[in-house]
């Protein structure tokens, strides 16, 4: 029997972190040729992940330009994917999550009548402008996909409400698979500044912020809040690896450069980031991935957004929505810094997003789809 050609398509840092373990799992399976096509919607931040996880793309569209717009990303991906599909002749295309690469990758697959597997399917906020453009990308990919790999039961239920019932699997999130390979108790940072921080006697808080819907006033409010938190708490260090987006770089420079106890650093390789998170006191972020990783590591998270498509850890009590208003963020962060009981209530390790076996379930489901094996048992046992 001919091997199945399964092509994973991704382009940004978070997609790469969450797809790398799957590319590797598929490569280990008999009967599958695991192919990897990167759009390079991100260049440096993508390459860093590929290096950490030892993934070599078979095809690289190399589309990134400075200050790229949604239209340029989408059109360049769509055109590039045509060439990639012709060259690679995949039997199935896997896309991840909700980026412009995800949407264009799925659309290109559809145009070539190639089945699509959607990894991290079923997340919703029901607000088409928040997160923007991700919420719409998710919905559009849901209309195109043939297989849906939902991290949680709640994600599956979201799809069910949209009458998507066939080909849906609850697998857990592959980010937990990735995290299991990177976090080590004896880890020594390659970034010297991170080895110099006192994680025992000081409160090292990890910060990230990059979302498009936060550009402008919300990002200004977030940065001012971070500055105030650092100024008012002598025992706190804020470590902020700043995303390479020029919009974000400019905001961080303007509002945070020179603030006491604020460490603005370059984006970290994924293994450095995960081990920093494991050693930190808490996380302040508008990132999707960090909302999934930090709970698994027992770190309280304040989400710098108005809503979240990841309510599971909020329900579990380790994540809280802090919003995008300076005073609200400062109030919530100050409580976690000064009130030990409030902190302890949130600082518990929970794993609503996965058990580290998501990639194995996805590989099983793909083989099942092609009549070559049993369907996997769902994550969470439901
Ligand atoms: C993208 C995704 C977002 C995801 C985020 C993860 C879309 C529309 N947005 O947003 O869903 O949460 O990635 O980080 O798909 N840049 C570099 N080097 C890099 C990466 C980015 O210089 O390695 C700069 C470029 O100037 C680029 C800009 O950042 O034009 C923005 O990148 P882009 O992918 O358009 O948007 P993100 O905000 O990163
Ligand atoms: N990350 C990283 N280095 C950094 C910042 C983030 O490796 O400097 C990782 C983080 O641990 C998570 C992922 O990148 O796995 C999240 O990416 P990002 O916040 O850019 O995107 P989102 O998850 O919001 O789409």
Short mmCIF file of C-alpha atoms and ligand atoms in Angstrom, two decimals:
data_model
loop_
_atom_site.label_atom_id
_atom_site.label_comp_id
_atom_site.label_asym_id
_atom_site.label_seq_id
_atom_site.Cartn_x
_atom_site.Cartn_y
_atom_site.Cartn_z
CA UNK A 1 0.00 0.00 0.00
CA UNK A 2 1.25 3.47 -0.93
CA UNK A 3 2.31 5.70 1.97
CA UNK A 4 -0.04 8.58 2.82
CA UNK A 5 1.49 11.99 2.10
CA UNK A 6 0.40 14.21 4.99
CA UNK A 7 1.54 17.81 4.63
CA UNK A 8 1.62 20.08 7.67
CA UNK A 9 1.40 23.78 6.79
CA UNK A 10 2.33 26.52 9.22
CA UNK A 11 4.03 29.89 9.27
CA UNK A 12 4.07 31.67 12.64
CA UNK A 13 5.82 30.95 15.93
CA UNK A 14 2.85 29.49 17.84
CA UNK A 15 1.77 27.29 14.93
CA UNK A 16 5.33 25.97 14.64
CA UNK A 17 5.60 25.17 18.37
CA UNK A 18 2.29 23.32 18.24
CA UNK A 19 2.87 21.56 14.88
CA UNK A 20 6.51 20.50 15.30
CA UNK A 21 5.68 17.58 17.62
CA UNK A 22 2.97 16.47 15.17
CA UNK A 23 5.32 16.58 12.18
CA UNK A 24 7.65 14.36 14.21
CA UNK A 25 4.88 12.00 15.35
CA UNK A 26 3.65 11.55 11.77
CA UNK A 27 7.22 10.83 10.64
CA UNK A 28 7.42 8.01 13.20
CA UNK A 29 4.25 6.32 11.86
CA UNK A 30 4.38 3.45 9.39
CA UNK A 31 2.44 4.22 6.24
CA UNK A 32 2.85 8.01 6.47
CA UNK A 33 5.24 10.36 4.71
CA UNK A 34 5.30 13.45 6.95
CA UNK A 35 5.79 16.55 4.79
CA UNK A 36 6.30 20.05 6.11
CA UNK A 37 5.50 23.26 4.22
CA UNK A 38 6.20 26.57 5.95
CA UNK A 39 4.80 29.85 4.68
CA UNK A 40 7.28 31.77 6.86
CA UNK A 41 4.63 34.36 7.70
CA UNK A 42 7.14 34.83 10.53
CA UNK A 43 10.78 34.46 9.50
CA UNK A 44 13.17 34.73 12.45
CA UNK A 45 10.58 33.61 15.02
CA UNK A 46 9.67 30.60 12.88
CA UNK A 47 13.27 29.61 12.19
CA UNK A 48 14.01 29.70 15.91
CA UNK A 49 11.28 27.13 16.57
CA UNK A 50 12.37 24.91 13.68
CA UNK A 51 15.86 24.88 15.17
CA UNK A 52 14.72 24.04 18.71
CA UNK A 53 12.56 21.13 17.50
CA UNK A 54 14.94 20.00 14.71
CA UNK A 55 12.33 20.28 11.96
CA UNK A 56 13.54 20.85 8.38
CA UNK A 57 10.81 22.10 6.03
CA UNK A 58 10.36 20.37 2.68
CA UNK A 59 8.96 23.56 1.18
CA UNK A 60 9.41 27.19 2.26
CA UNK A 61 7.23 29.97 0.78
CA UNK A 62 9.31 32.67 2.53
CA UNK A 63 6.52 35.25 2.36
CA UNK A 64 7.28 37.58 5.30
CA UNK A 65 7.72 41.31 4.73
CA UNK A 66 8.01 44.07 7.34
CA UNK A 67 4.64 45.47 8.44
CA UNK A 68 2.78 42.98 6.26
CA UNK A 69 -0.98 43.39 5.95
CA UNK A 70 -3.62 40.71 6.25
CA UNK A 71 -4.24 40.91 2.50
CA UNK A 72 -0.61 40.49 1.52
CA UNK A 73 -0.09 37.54 3.86
CA UNK A 74 -3.24 35.79 2.62
CA UNK A 75 -2.63 36.37 -1.09
CA UNK A 76 1.05 35.43 -0.95
CA UNK A 77 0.25 32.26 1.00
CA UNK A 78 -2.52 31.29 -1.39
CA UNK A 79 -0.33 31.70 -4.47
CA UNK A 80 2.65 30.00 -2.83
CA UNK A 81 0.54 27.08 -1.67
CA UNK A 82 -0.44 26.37 -5.28
CA UNK A 83 3.21 25.69 -6.11
CA UNK A 84 3.75 23.69 -2.92
CA UNK A 85 0.72 21.49 -3.56
CA UNK A 86 1.81 20.81 -7.15
CA UNK A 87 5.31 19.92 -6.00
CA UNK A 88 4.38 17.83 -2.96
CA UNK A 89 1.13 16.16 -4.07
CA UNK A 90 -0.23 15.66 -0.53
CA UNK A 91 -3.13 13.33 0.31
CA UNK A 92 -4.12 15.59 3.21
CA UNK A 93 -3.15 19.05 4.40
CA UNK A 94 -2.99 19.90 8.10
CA UNK A 95 -3.36 23.49 9.25
CA UNK A 96 -3.23 24.83 12.77
CA UNK A 97 -5.33 27.30 14.71
CA UNK A 98 -6.35 30.67 13.37
CA UNK A 99 -3.64 32.67 11.62
CA UNK A 100 -3.70 34.02 8.07
CA UNK A 101 -1.46 31.10 7.11
CA UNK A 102 -4.09 28.74 8.53
CA UNK A 103 -6.91 30.27 6.52
CA UNK A 104 -4.95 30.55 3.27
CA UNK A 105 -3.53 27.04 3.71
CA UNK A 106 -7.00 25.56 4.14
CA UNK A 107 -8.41 27.56 1.22
CA UNK A 108 -5.58 26.46 -1.06
CA UNK A 109 -6.20 22.84 -0.08
CA UNK A 110 -9.89 23.23 -0.87
CA UNK A 111 -9.14 24.76 -4.28
CA UNK A 112 -7.13 21.63 -5.05
CA UNK A 113 -9.77 19.34 -3.52
CA UNK A 114 -7.37 18.01 -0.92
CA UNK A 115 -8.88 17.07 2.47
CA UNK A 116 -8.02 19.35 5.36
CA UNK A 117 -7.30 18.44 8.97
CA UNK A 118 -7.71 21.36 11.36
CA UNK A 119 -5.49 21.13 14.43
CA UNK A 120 -6.74 23.22 17.39
CA UNK A 121 -10.29 23.34 16.04
CA UNK A 122 -13.43 24.65 17.71
CA UNK A 123 -12.14 27.67 19.66
CA UNK A 124 -14.60 30.57 19.64
CA UNK A 125 -15.23 33.99 21.18
CA UNK A 126 -18.25 34.73 18.95
CA UNK A 127 -16.90 38.26 18.38
CA UNK A 128 -15.64 38.50 14.83
CA UNK A 129 -13.33 41.42 15.64
CA UNK A 130 -11.78 39.90 18.75
CA UNK A 131 -9.36 38.29 18.38
CA UNK A 132 -8.89 39.91 14.98
CA UNK A 133 -8.63 38.36 12.46
CA UNK A 134 -8.29 35.02 14.24
CA UNK A 135 -11.94 34.45 15.19
CA UNK A 136 -13.01 34.72 11.54
CA UNK A 137 -10.10 32.56 10.38
CA UNK A 138 -11.24 29.80 12.74
CA UNK A 139 -14.80 29.93 11.50
CA UNK A 140 -13.77 29.95 7.84
CA UNK A 141 -11.45 26.99 8.34
CA UNK A 142 -14.24 25.12 10.16
CA UNK A 143 -16.31 25.41 6.97
CA UNK A 144 -13.51 23.95 4.87
CA UNK A 145 -12.08 21.21 7.08
CA UNK A 146 -12.78 17.47 6.89
CA UNK A 147 -11.16 16.45 10.18
CA UNK A 148 -11.31 18.55 13.36
CA UNK A 149 -8.82 18.03 16.16
CA UNK A 150 -10.34 19.80 19.16
CA UNK A 151 -8.17 20.37 22.23
CA UNK A 152 -11.13 20.11 24.64
CA UNK A 153 -14.68 18.84 24.96
CA UNK A 154 -15.89 22.45 25.07
CA UNK A 155 -14.25 23.06 21.67
CA UNK A 156 -16.06 20.02 20.29
CA UNK A 157 -19.33 21.34 21.71
CA UNK A 158 -18.75 24.68 19.96
CA UNK A 159 -18.51 22.86 16.64
CA UNK A 160 -21.55 20.77 17.47
CA UNK A 161 -23.58 23.97 17.93
CA UNK A 162 -22.57 24.87 14.37
CA UNK A 163 -23.83 21.43 13.20
CA UNK A 164 -20.27 20.15 12.65
CA UNK A 165 -20.41 16.60 13.98
CA UNK A 166 -18.51 14.42 11.49
CA UNK A 167 -14.77 13.86 11.71
CA UNK A 168 -14.50 15.62 15.09
CA UNK A 169 -11.94 14.33 17.63
CA UNK A 170 -11.11 15.58 21.11
CA UNK A 171 -7.35 15.21 21.19
CA UNK A 172 -5.91 17.66 23.73
CA UNK A 173 -3.70 20.51 22.60
CA UNK A 174 -0.37 19.63 21.00
CA UNK A 175 1.22 22.50 22.95
CA UNK A 176 1.25 20.24 26.00
CA UNK A 177 3.12 17.61 23.93
CA UNK A 178 5.68 20.31 23.07
CA UNK A 179 5.99 21.52 26.66
CA UNK A 180 6.80 18.01 27.85
CA UNK A 181 9.89 17.96 25.65
CA UNK A 182 11.27 21.38 26.63
CA UNK A 183 10.87 21.95 30.37
CA UNK A 184 13.71 20.55 32.49
CA UNK A 185 14.44 21.05 36.21
CA UNK A 186 18.20 21.31 35.53
CA UNK A 187 17.83 23.64 32.51
CA UNK A 188 20.52 26.32 32.10
CA UNK A 189 19.53 29.35 30.00
CA UNK A 190 21.53 30.26 26.91
CA UNK A 191 20.37 33.87 27.47
CA UNK A 192 22.78 35.12 30.21
CA UNK A 193 20.33 37.69 31.59
CA UNK A 194 17.90 34.90 32.47
CA UNK A 195 20.51 33.03 34.51
CA UNK A 196 21.18 36.24 36.49
CA UNK A 197 17.58 36.65 37.70
CA UNK A 198 16.77 35.66 41.30
CA UNK A 199 13.75 33.38 40.90
CA UNK A 200 13.71 32.43 44.59
CA UNK A 201 13.82 35.75 46.42
CA UNK A 202 12.16 37.98 43.84
CA UNK A 203 8.90 37.76 41.90
CA UNK A 204 9.85 37.30 38.27
CA UNK A 205 6.79 38.00 36.16
CA UNK A 206 6.74 36.98 32.51
CA UNK A 207 5.03 39.36 30.09
CA UNK A 208 4.03 39.12 26.43
CA UNK A 209 1.76 41.31 24.33
CA UNK A 210 1.27 41.36 20.58
CA UNK A 211 -2.35 41.03 19.46
CA UNK A 212 -3.61 43.14 16.55
CA UNK A 213 -6.84 44.08 18.33
CA UNK A 214 -4.69 45.53 21.14
CA UNK A 215 -2.80 47.88 18.77
CA UNK A 216 -3.25 51.54 19.75
CA UNK A 217 -5.03 52.53 22.96
CA UNK A 218 -5.32 49.06 24.56
CA UNK A 219 -1.61 48.39 24.06
CA UNK A 220 -0.78 51.82 25.51
CA UNK A 221 -2.92 51.04 28.57
CA UNK A 222 -1.26 47.63 28.97
CA UNK A 223 2.25 49.09 28.75
CA UNK A 224 1.42 51.88 31.21
CA UNK A 225 0.03 49.28 33.60
CA UNK A 226 3.20 47.18 33.32
CA UNK A 227 5.33 50.25 34.02
CA UNK A 228 3.26 51.12 37.09
CA UNK A 229 3.42 47.54 38.41
CA UNK A 230 7.22 47.55 38.12
CA UNK A 231 7.57 51.01 39.66
CA UNK A 232 5.37 50.20 42.66
CA UNK A 233 6.79 46.77 43.53
CA UNK A 234 10.47 46.66 44.48
CA UNK A 235 10.48 42.85 44.73
CA UNK A 236 9.22 42.34 41.17
CA UNK A 237 11.10 41.83 37.90
CA UNK A 238 9.08 42.05 34.70
CA UNK A 239 10.66 40.05 31.89
CA UNK A 240 9.22 40.92 28.52
CA UNK A 241 10.53 39.19 25.37
CA UNK A 242 9.23 41.68 22.83
CA UNK A 243 7.57 40.33 19.66
CA UNK A 244 9.33 41.44 16.46
CA UNK A 245 6.28 43.27 15.11
CA UNK A 246 7.38 46.90 14.61
CA UNK A 247 4.11 48.10 16.16
CA UNK A 248 4.85 46.17 19.34
CA UNK A 249 8.55 47.10 19.35
CA UNK A 250 7.67 50.80 19.12
CA UNK A 251 5.11 50.61 21.94
CA UNK A 252 7.49 48.72 24.25
CA UNK A 253 10.29 51.20 23.53
CA UNK A 254 8.04 54.20 24.11
CA UNK A 255 6.34 53.12 27.31
CA UNK A 256 8.69 50.66 28.99
CA UNK A 257 12.30 51.38 28.01
CA UNK A 258 14.18 52.63 31.07
CA UNK A 259 11.46 51.65 33.56
CA UNK A 260 12.95 50.17 36.73
CA UNK A 261 12.90 46.39 37.00
CA UNK A 262 11.58 45.96 33.45
CA UNK A 263 13.72 43.68 31.27
CA UNK A 264 12.93 44.17 27.59
CA UNK A 265 14.59 41.28 25.77
CA UNK A 266 14.56 39.73 22.30
CA UNK A 267 12.03 36.98 21.52
CA UNK A 268 13.17 33.78 23.19
CA UNK A 269 13.64 30.38 21.62
CA UNK A 270 10.76 28.13 22.69
CA UNK A 271 12.83 26.03 25.10
CA UNK A 272 14.16 29.17 26.83
CA UNK A 273 10.65 30.57 27.03
CA UNK A 274 9.11 27.44 28.49
CA UNK A 275 11.81 27.10 31.13
CA UNK A 276 11.53 30.79 32.01
CA UNK A 277 7.79 30.30 32.46
CA UNK A 278 8.40 27.28 34.67
CA UNK A 279 10.59 29.43 36.95
CA UNK A 280 8.45 32.58 36.94
CA UNK A 281 6.04 33.85 39.61
CA UNK A 282 3.18 34.64 37.25
CA UNK A 283 2.36 35.51 33.65
CA UNK A 284 0.74 38.60 32.17
CA UNK A 285 -0.13 38.05 28.52
CA UNK A 286 -2.48 38.48 25.58
CA UNK A 287 -1.07 35.35 23.94
CA UNK A 288 -3.16 32.29 23.25
CA UNK A 289 -0.35 29.79 23.73
CA UNK A 290 0.76 31.17 27.07
CA UNK A 291 -2.78 30.80 28.42
CA UNK A 292 -2.44 27.07 27.77
CA UNK A 293 1.16 26.54 28.87
CA UNK A 294 1.21 28.50 32.15
CA UNK A 295 -1.67 26.58 33.81
CA UNK A 296 0.13 23.30 33.06
CA UNK A 297 3.15 24.73 34.90
CA UNK A 298 1.08 25.98 37.87
CA UNK A 299 1.60 29.67 37.08
CA UNK A 300 -1.23 32.19 37.56
CA UNK A 301 -2.09 34.09 34.38
CA UNK A 302 -3.62 37.52 33.95
CA UNK A 303 -4.98 37.79 30.41
CA UNK A 304 -4.50 41.22 28.86
CA UNK A 305 -7.63 41.02 26.74
CA UNK A 306 -11.37 41.62 27.05
CA UNK A 307 -12.32 38.01 26.31
CA UNK A 308 -10.78 34.60 25.84
CA UNK A 309 -11.56 31.60 23.65
CA UNK A 310 -9.84 29.48 26.28
CA UNK A 311 -12.29 29.48 29.22
CA UNK A 312 -11.19 26.11 30.61
CA UNK A 313 -8.34 27.44 32.75
CA UNK A 314 -10.48 30.39 33.87
CA UNK A 315 -12.99 27.85 35.16
CA UNK A 316 -10.15 25.91 36.81
CA UNK A 317 -9.13 29.11 38.62
CA UNK A 318 -5.57 29.62 37.31
CA UNK A 319 -6.36 32.22 34.65
CA UNK A 320 -8.20 35.53 35.06
CA UNK A 321 -9.24 38.12 32.50
CA UNK A 322 -7.58 41.40 33.44
CA UNK A 323 -8.84 43.40 30.44
CA UNK A 324 -7.05 46.27 28.73
CA UNK A 325 -7.58 49.15 31.17
CA UNK A 326 -4.51 50.32 33.10
CA UNK A 327 -6.15 50.54 36.56
CA UNK A 328 -7.81 47.12 36.27
CA UNK A 329 -4.57 45.41 35.28
CA UNK A 330 -2.61 47.13 38.07
CA UNK A 331 -5.23 46.23 40.68
CA UNK A 332 -5.32 42.56 39.72
CA UNK A 333 -1.56 42.21 39.41
CA UNK A 334 -0.91 44.01 42.71
CA UNK A 335 -3.25 41.62 44.51
CA UNK A 336 -1.38 38.60 43.17
CA UNK A 337 1.96 40.17 44.11
CA UNK A 338 1.00 41.20 47.66
CA UNK A 339 -1.75 38.80 48.77
CA UNK A 340 -0.22 35.37 49.31
CA UNK A 341 -3.59 33.65 49.79
CA UNK A 342 -4.95 35.10 46.53
CA UNK A 343 -1.77 33.95 44.78
CA UNK A 344 -1.87 30.44 46.21
CA UNK A 345 -5.49 30.03 45.12
CA UNK A 346 -4.46 30.57 41.52
CA UNK A 347 -1.03 28.89 41.56
CA UNK A 348 -2.01 25.30 41.00
CA UNK A 349 -1.07 23.08 38.12
CA UNK A 350 -4.05 22.13 35.99
CA UNK A 351 -4.09 20.52 32.57
CA UNK A 352 -7.43 21.22 30.93
CA UNK A 353 -5.71 21.55 27.55
CA UNK A 354 -3.99 18.23 27.17
CA UNK A 355 -2.07 15.25 28.53
CA UNK A 356 0.89 15.23 26.15
CA UNK A 357 -0.63 12.63 23.82
CA UNK A 358 -2.49 14.90 21.40
CA UNK A 359 -0.16 14.18 18.47
CA UNK A 360 -0.59 10.43 18.84
CA UNK A 361 -4.38 10.83 18.80
CA UNK A 362 -4.23 13.06 15.72
CA UNK A 363 -2.00 10.58 13.87
CA UNK A 364 -4.41 7.75 14.79
CA UNK A 365 -7.39 9.78 13.59
CA UNK A 366 -5.71 10.50 10.25
CA UNK A 367 -4.93 6.83 9.70
CA UNK A 368 -8.54 6.00 10.67
CA UNK A 369 -9.82 8.55 8.14
CA UNK A 370 -7.97 6.70 5.38
CA UNK A 371 -9.24 3.30 6.61
CA UNK A 372 -5.91 2.28 8.08
CA UNK A 373 -6.57 1.91 11.80
CA UNK A 374 -8.82 2.46 14.79
CA UNK A 375 -10.19 5.84 15.85
CA UNK A 376 -8.45 7.18 18.97
CA UNK A 377 -10.11 7.38 22.39
CA UNK A 378 -10.82 11.03 23.20
CA UNK A 379 -8.72 13.16 25.54
CA UNK A 380 -10.61 13.65 28.77
CA UNK A 381 -12.35 10.29 28.37
CA UNK A 382 -15.63 11.81 27.16
C1 LIG B 1 0.56 36.58 13.80
C2 LIG B 1 -0.85 36.02 13.71
C3 LIG B 1 -1.46 35.91 15.10
C4 LIG B 1 -0.55 35.17 16.06
C5 LIG B 1 0.85 35.78 16.03
C6 LIG B 1 1.79 34.96 16.87
C7 LIG B 1 -2.19 36.61 11.73
C8 LIG B 1 -3.00 37.63 11.07
N1 LIG B 1 -1.68 36.93 12.94
O1 LIG B 1 0.44 37.91 14.28
O2 LIG B 1 -2.70 35.22 15.02
O3 LIG B 1 -1.08 35.27 17.36
O4 LIG B 1 1.34 35.79 14.68
O5 LIG B 1 2.96 35.64 17.16
O6 LIG B 1 -1.98 35.56 11.18
N2 LIG B 1 8.06 40.04 12.26
C9 LIG B 1 9.41 39.92 12.03
N3 LIG B 1 9.98 38.69 12.22
C10 LIG B 1 9.30 37.61 12.64
C11 LIG B 1 7.92 37.75 12.89
C12 LIG B 1 7.32 38.96 12.68
O7 LIG B 1 10.08 40.86 11.65
O8 LIG B 1 9.88 36.54 12.80
C13 LIG B 1 7.42 41.35 12.04
C14 LIG B 1 7.26 41.72 10.56
O9 LIG B 1 7.44 43.09 10.40
C15 LIG B 1 5.78 41.37 10.32
C16 LIG B 1 5.18 41.76 11.65
O10 LIG B 1 6.12 41.35 12.61
O11 LIG B 1 5.25 42.08 9.21
C17 LIG B 1 3.83 41.18 11.97
O12 LIG B 1 3.79 39.78 11.73
P1 LIG B 1 2.35 39.11 11.38
O13 LIG B 1 2.53 37.66 11.21
O14 LIG B 1 1.70 39.86 10.28
O15 LIG B 1 1.47 39.44 12.66
P2 LIG B 1 1.62 38.97 14.16
O16 LIG B 1 1.19 40.10 15.02
O17 LIG B 1 2.93 38.36 14.37
N1 LIG B 2 7.04 32.07 22.83
C1 LIG B 2 8.39 31.86 22.63
N2 LIG B 2 9.25 32.93 22.77
C2 LIG B 2 8.81 34.16 23.09
C3 LIG B 2 7.42 34.37 23.26
C4 LIG B 2 6.56 33.30 23.12
O1 LIG B 2 8.83 30.76 22.37
O2 LIG B 2 9.64 35.07 23.19
C5 LIG B 2 6.13 30.93 22.69
C6 LIG B 2 5.18 30.69 23.82
O3 LIG B 2 5.76 29.91 24.84
C7 LIG B 2 4.03 29.99 23.13
C8 LIG B 2 4.01 30.66 21.77
O4 LIG B 2 5.31 31.20 21.57
O5 LIG B 2 4.32 28.61 22.92
C9 LIG B 2 2.97 31.73 21.73
O6 LIG B 2 3.18 32.52 20.63
P1 LIG B 2 2.54 33.95 20.48
O7 LIG B 2 2.27 34.52 21.82
O8 LIG B 2 3.41 34.70 19.55
O9 LIG B 2 1.18 33.66 19.70
P2 LIG B 2 -0.29 33.22 20.14
O10 LIG B 2 -0.20 31.99 20.97
O11 LIG B 2 -0.91 34.37 20.86
O12 LIG B 2 -0.98 32.99 18.84
#
